[in-house]
Short mmCIF file of C-alpha atoms in Angstrom, two decimals:
data_model
loop_
_atom_site.label_atom_id
_atom_site.label_comp_id
_atom_site.label_asym_id
_atom_site.label_seq_id
_atom_site.Cartn_x
_atom_site.Cartn_y
_atom_site.Cartn_z
CA MET A 1 76.04 5.46 -36.27
CA PRO A 2 74.44 8.51 -37.97
CA ASP A 3 72.87 6.63 -40.81
CA PHE A 4 71.18 4.15 -37.78
CA LEU A 5 70.15 7.49 -35.87
CA SER A 6 68.88 8.75 -39.33
CA ARG A 7 66.84 5.76 -40.26
CA LEU A 8 65.24 5.57 -36.78
CA ALA A 9 64.00 9.08 -37.03
CA GLY A 10 62.89 8.35 -40.61
CA LEU A 11 60.86 5.54 -38.80
CA ILE A 12 59.57 7.40 -36.16
CA MET A 13 58.04 9.98 -38.20
CA ARG A 14 56.65 7.70 -40.30
CA LEU A 15 55.00 6.01 -37.65
CA LEU A 16 54.07 9.40 -36.10
CA PRO A 17 50.61 9.75 -37.24
CA LEU A 18 49.54 5.93 -36.42
CA LEU A 19 50.87 6.85 -33.18
CA LEU A 20 48.50 10.00 -32.90
CA MET A 21 45.81 8.10 -34.44
CA ALA A 22 45.93 5.25 -31.44
CA ILE A 23 46.51 8.16 -28.80
CA VAL A 24 43.20 10.15 -29.91
CA ALA A 25 41.34 6.92 -30.40
CA GLY A 26 42.46 5.87 -26.74
CA ALA A 27 41.60 9.26 -25.09
CA THR A 28 37.97 9.26 -27.23
CA PHE A 29 37.11 5.70 -25.83
CA TRP A 30 38.26 6.96 -22.53
CA LEU A 31 36.35 10.08 -22.34
CA VAL A 32 33.07 8.11 -23.36
CA GLN A 33 33.58 5.72 -20.93
CA LEU A 34 34.09 8.45 -18.28
CA ASN A 35 30.92 10.36 -19.42
CA SER A 36 28.86 7.54 -19.89
CA PRO A 37 26.56 6.17 -17.17
CA ARG A 38 27.82 2.92 -15.54
CA GLU A 39 25.52 0.53 -14.84
CA ASP A 40 25.09 -0.17 -11.15
CA VAL A 41 26.24 -3.91 -10.50
CA GLU A 42 23.64 -4.38 -7.79
CA GLN A 43 20.57 -2.90 -9.78
CA SER A 44 21.61 -5.47 -13.10
CA ARG A 45 21.86 -8.62 -11.16
CA ILE A 46 18.88 -10.33 -11.43
CA LYS A 47 17.19 -10.39 -7.84
CA ARG A 48 15.97 -13.24 -6.58
CA HIS A 49 12.92 -14.24 -4.23
CA GLU A 50 14.70 -14.17 -1.08
CA PRO A 51 14.86 -12.14 1.95
CA ASP A 52 17.00 -9.34 2.62
CA TYR A 53 15.78 -8.16 6.37
CA TRP A 54 13.47 -9.45 8.64
CA MET A 55 11.67 -8.34 12.26
CA GLU A 56 10.36 -10.54 15.02
CA LYS A 57 7.64 -9.75 17.25
CA PHE A 58 6.85 -6.64 15.77
CA SER A 59 4.25 -3.80 16.24
CA ALA A 60 3.62 -1.07 13.76
CA THR A 61 1.04 1.64 14.47
CA GLU A 62 -0.31 4.54 12.08
CA LEU A 63 -1.28 7.93 13.89
CA ALA A 64 -4.10 10.09 12.62
CA GLU A 65 -3.37 13.96 12.21
CA ASP A 66 -4.60 14.61 15.55
CA GLY A 67 -2.21 11.84 17.48
CA SER A 68 -4.83 9.18 18.05
CA THR A 69 -4.14 5.41 16.80
CA LYS A 70 -5.60 4.97 13.29
CA MET A 71 -4.26 1.64 12.38
CA ARG A 72 -1.93 -1.03 14.27
CA PHE A 73 -0.23 -4.08 12.74
CA THR A 74 1.37 -6.78 14.97
CA GLY A 75 3.03 -10.33 14.09
CA VAL A 76 5.29 -12.71 15.24
CA LYS A 77 7.64 -12.21 12.14
CA MET A 78 7.94 -10.22 9.26
CA ILE A 79 10.19 -10.93 6.37
CA HIS A 80 10.90 -8.35 3.58
CA TYR A 81 11.73 -9.80 -0.18
CA GLU A 82 13.89 -7.48 -2.55
CA ASP A 83 12.85 -8.99 -5.40
CA ASP A 84 9.30 -7.97 -5.23
CA GLN A 85 9.33 -5.71 -2.25
CA THR A 86 6.60 -7.32 -0.51
CA TYR A 87 6.46 -8.79 3.42
CA ASP A 88 5.60 -11.91 4.66
CA VAL A 89 3.96 -12.03 8.11
CA THR A 90 3.38 -15.03 10.57
CA THR A 91 0.50 -14.70 12.59
CA PRO A 92 -0.64 -11.18 11.60
CA ALA A 93 -3.26 -9.23 13.33
CA MET A 94 -4.44 -5.52 12.40
CA ARG A 95 -7.04 -3.55 14.06
CA ALA A 96 -8.30 -0.24 12.52
CA TYR A 97 -9.83 2.63 14.36
CA GLN A 98 -12.23 5.29 12.83
CA PRO A 99 -13.67 7.81 14.74
CA ASP A 100 -16.95 7.43 12.68
CA ARG A 101 -16.91 3.53 12.43
CA PRO A 102 -16.85 0.67 14.70
CA PRO A 103 -13.33 -0.54 14.91
CA VAL A 104 -12.01 -3.79 12.84
CA THR A 105 -9.53 -6.03 13.60
CA ALA A 106 -8.39 -9.10 11.51
CA ASN A 107 -6.05 -12.02 11.97
CA ALA A 108 -5.07 -14.89 10.09
CA LYS A 109 -2.05 -17.56 10.20
CA ARG A 110 -0.07 -15.72 7.63
CA GLY A 111 -0.25 -12.72 5.56
CA VAL A 112 1.47 -10.85 2.54
CA MET A 113 1.64 -7.16 2.49
CA ASN A 114 2.71 -5.04 -0.68
CA ALA A 115 5.57 -2.39 -0.54
CA GLU A 116 3.23 0.61 0.01
CA GLY A 117 1.15 -1.33 2.87
CA SER A 118 -2.11 -0.75 1.03
CA ILE A 119 -2.88 -4.45 0.34
CA ILE A 120 -2.71 -7.09 2.65
CA ASP A 121 -4.05 -10.75 1.58
CA LEU A 122 -4.30 -13.16 4.55
CA TYR A 123 -4.10 -16.80 4.65
CA GLY A 124 -4.80 -19.53 6.77
CA ASP A 125 -7.85 -19.41 9.40
CA ALA A 126 -8.53 -15.75 8.49
CA PHE A 127 -11.07 -14.05 10.36
CA ILE A 128 -12.53 -10.50 10.51
CA VAL A 129 -14.51 -8.89 13.38
CA ARG A 130 -16.54 -5.45 13.21
CA GLN A 131 -17.70 -4.53 16.57
CA ALA A 132 -21.47 -3.08 16.66
CA GLY A 133 -21.71 0.32 16.14
CA ALA A 134 -23.57 3.00 18.28
CA ASP A 135 -26.82 1.08 18.12
CA PRO A 136 -26.15 -2.65 18.50
CA ALA A 137 -29.84 -3.51 17.78
CA LYS A 138 -29.47 -1.56 14.07
CA ASP A 139 -25.95 -2.36 13.64
CA PRO A 140 -24.85 -5.47 15.48
CA ARG A 141 -21.48 -7.01 15.60
CA MET A 142 -20.21 -8.71 12.58
CA THR A 143 -17.90 -11.56 11.87
CA ALA A 144 -16.30 -13.16 8.89
CA ALA A 145 -14.34 -16.38 8.53
CA SER A 146 -12.63 -18.02 5.48
CA GLN A 147 -9.05 -19.28 4.21
CA TYR A 148 -8.66 -16.30 2.76
CA PHE A 149 -9.24 -12.48 2.62
CA GLN A 150 -7.69 -9.29 0.99
CA LEU A 151 -7.89 -5.72 2.85
CA LEU A 152 -7.80 -2.72 0.91
CA VAL A 153 -6.79 -0.74 3.64
CA ASN A 154 -7.11 2.73 1.82
CA ASP A 155 -10.50 1.89 0.90
CA ASP A 156 -11.67 0.07 4.16
CA ILE A 157 -12.59 -3.20 2.02
CA VAL A 158 -12.61 -6.48 2.90
CA LYS A 159 -13.17 -9.05 0.21
CA THR A 160 -12.85 -12.74 -0.54
CA ASP A 161 -13.03 -15.40 -3.48
CA LYS A 162 -13.14 -18.56 -1.20
CA ALA A 163 -15.79 -19.92 0.92
CA VAL A 164 -16.68 -17.41 3.92
CA GLN A 165 -19.22 -17.46 6.56
CA LEU A 166 -20.44 -14.03 7.88
CA THR A 167 -22.11 -13.35 10.93
CA ARG A 168 -24.39 -10.52 12.01
CA GLY A 169 -25.78 -10.30 15.59
CA PRO A 170 -27.58 -13.70 15.57
CA SER A 171 -27.77 -14.10 11.79
CA VAL A 172 -25.57 -16.84 10.07
CA MET A 173 -24.82 -16.88 6.28
CA THR A 174 -22.39 -18.75 3.93
CA ALA A 175 -21.32 -18.00 0.40
CA ASN A 176 -18.50 -18.63 -2.05
CA GLY A 177 -17.19 -15.03 -2.07
CA LEU A 178 -17.52 -11.67 -0.10
CA ILE A 179 -17.31 -7.84 -0.62
CA PHE A 180 -17.33 -5.67 2.66
CA ASN A 181 -17.37 -2.02 2.39
CA ASN A 182 -17.03 -0.55 6.22
CA VAL A 183 -17.13 2.92 4.92
CA THR A 184 -20.88 2.25 3.41
CA ARG A 185 -21.61 -0.79 5.65
CA GLU A 186 -22.64 -2.64 2.65
CA VAL A 187 -21.85 -6.56 2.12
CA GLN A 188 -21.97 -8.68 -0.65
CA LEU A 189 -22.44 -12.02 -0.52
CA LEU A 190 -21.59 -14.02 -3.95
CA GLY A 191 -22.52 -17.23 -4.73
CA ASN A 192 -24.33 -20.09 -3.65
CA VAL A 193 -25.53 -18.00 -0.56
CA HIS A 194 -27.25 -19.95 2.22
CA GLY A 195 -28.11 -19.28 5.90
CA THR A 196 -30.63 -17.90 8.59
CA ILE A 197 -31.15 -14.23 9.09
CA ILE A 198 -32.53 -13.42 12.61
CA MET A 199 -35.32 -10.39 12.32
CA ASN A 200 -34.70 -7.67 15.15
CA SER A 201 -38.23 -7.22 15.97
CA PRO A 202 -39.58 -9.81 18.40
CA GLY A 203 -42.36 -12.43 17.32
CA ARG A 204 -41.18 -12.00 13.56
CA PRO A 205 -40.31 -15.28 11.99
CA SER A 206 -36.56 -15.81 10.60
CA ALA A 207 -35.61 -16.20 7.26
CA GLN A 208 -33.45 -18.80 5.63
#
């Protein structure tokens, strides 16, 4: 028995450096894992274009600094998608109010809004109405109809690269595209422009 214990003690003494090295290596690995940032499983997975929440019969209002309504955005249903943070809206309608500009209303069958709410794409029977200004004779009611419009909310610009019909008072114009700046009241009709312009002054002929 003493010989056995002696041999066992000798074996332990020979293996002790290896055991210590294993303990040190294991502790080092554990410390590295503990101090390394763990990858978020939720963020690391591939996000698919699928809804993560939705709202029905919603109405959102943005207020100006004085508490007055700046913009109102409504729809039958709004679905949020997690991959690109966009919103898909059924029957969107938007009305913008500016103290020094005529109100502008936009609606369509479907809309897509980016995460910041700064860009809204309108699809299907899209219709824009800008009410007449303080002097309707100089600044009459204006409408634009197309199958697609893009609203740049922060810049107060409406544009499209699709066929569009524009009315300004009794005048009617058609084109292959449009850029309307509500700040400067400028309208650009793009490509293949046709229509009839009715002059305000009585007795003046229309221009076609």
